[in-house]
């Protein structure tokens, strides 16, 4: 039987758009705390807040856009989010004080959240149903590549104190993402009157998908623990005197994800979510332990490889499962719920870790975070045995429309 086509023009364009947005996202995330301290005179705690407040904006957008996306239109949300995300990027050139920076980071996060929620909701509808895990796996490779390119570029520029060049680069990525998104044709679901009326109601279920909560609660822990690496690797590298290796940390991290993503997507389709998520949480924990104890560059890079594979596998498995738990007209709410909790962990984490690292040091902080991945594994096992995490797929026919 002939396989359905996966790499359509629209799927490719969305993947490229996602890569460009996430590249700018990770440049900011890996450098903004250092920029806050070195250029604006803030403390490491304020640097953590500069990371966290962006994620808070993303989180708020996910909560509301997940409920409204089918009413507004998936492409309208994608284009609108990218337009303002790109526009606000140019305001960084005029920031010279901490408060304006924090406000800009917050609103930038809101429009980034709109964009990512739309893109993550659109993705499953652009891939064949029987190749959904594989398709989302390939789509996720754009994030993996961005994890390599973004921090690598950011670290190079931040070490050279080229902050203006960094903002020019991020603005360029954002504008290009907007232009590529305008070319995408997106499948839409025609809501009937009952469905439209349901989504218009201000009810809890229209903002948070109950069926996704067990999975999403685990994401809260994963995002919280992993944010400590994303936000403070520059400072940690200085502490270990391994600055050169931290530049290549995310490059190795992403190469390993790129090599394993296609296999993991196919594994999900053949064997199911448990064959992806169990190894993901184990690898995250082992990688974090090594990361916390290493004093050599090689150990740092091996830790990056293990955590990259683990985090990439968790995100792939979680997003694919979240998109399969519900009927298509509620896909936006379910996928949004998964990322709301993941982003909440990423948002809360940097502020807390900025404070905790001062109290107990980076190595002890990362050891604690390794334990959090084990706790997440135990919780996942509990939910699985109780039947709270299971896969029930719903599909409806779609029609393709332009913008």
Short mmCIF file of N, CA and C in Angstrom, two decimals, residues 29 93 114 123 142 150 208 349 352 380 382 390 393:
data_model
loop_
_atom_site.label_atom_id
_atom_site.label_comp_id
_atom_site.label_asym_id
_atom_site.label_seq_id
_atom_site.Cartn_x
_atom_site.Cartn_y
_atom_site.Cartn_z
N UNK A 29 16.46 33.33 24.91
CA UNK A 29 16.39 32.60 26.16
C UNK A 29 17.77 32.29 26.72
N UNK A 93 16.11 47.51 20.32
CA UNK A 93 17.19 48.45 20.04
C UNK A 93 17.10 49.72 20.90
N UNK A 114 0.93 33.13 20.94
CA UNK A 114 -0.09 33.03 19.90
C UNK A 114 0.43 32.24 18.71
N UNK A 123 -0.12 21.75 12.91
CA UNK A 123 0.76 20.65 12.49
C UNK A 123 0.06 19.31 12.30
N UNK A 142 12.62 20.77 13.66
CA UNK A 142 12.89 22.20 13.45
C UNK A 142 13.21 22.87 14.78
N UNK A 150 20.20 28.51 17.66
CA UNK A 150 19.90 29.68 18.49
C UNK A 150 20.91 29.95 19.59
N UNK A 208 -8.89 24.66 29.36
CA UNK A 208 -8.05 23.54 29.78
C UNK A 208 -8.78 22.24 29.43
N UNK A 349 10.46 28.33 36.56
CA UNK A 349 11.80 27.81 36.83
C UNK A 349 12.92 28.82 36.92
N UNK A 352 13.02 30.98 40.13
CA UNK A 352 13.34 30.16 41.31
C UNK A 352 14.79 29.70 41.26
N UNK A 380 4.15 9.60 36.22
CA UNK A 380 3.69 9.06 34.94
C UNK A 380 3.29 7.59 35.07
N UNK A 382 2.25 6.10 37.79
CA UNK A 382 1.02 6.08 38.57
C UNK A 382 -0.20 6.38 37.69
N UNK A 390 -4.11 7.44 28.51
CA UNK A 390 -4.37 6.42 27.50
C UNK A 390 -4.58 7.13 26.18
N UNK A 393 -8.09 7.95 19.82
CA UNK A 393 -7.96 8.87 18.70
C UNK A 393 -9.33 9.19 18.10
#
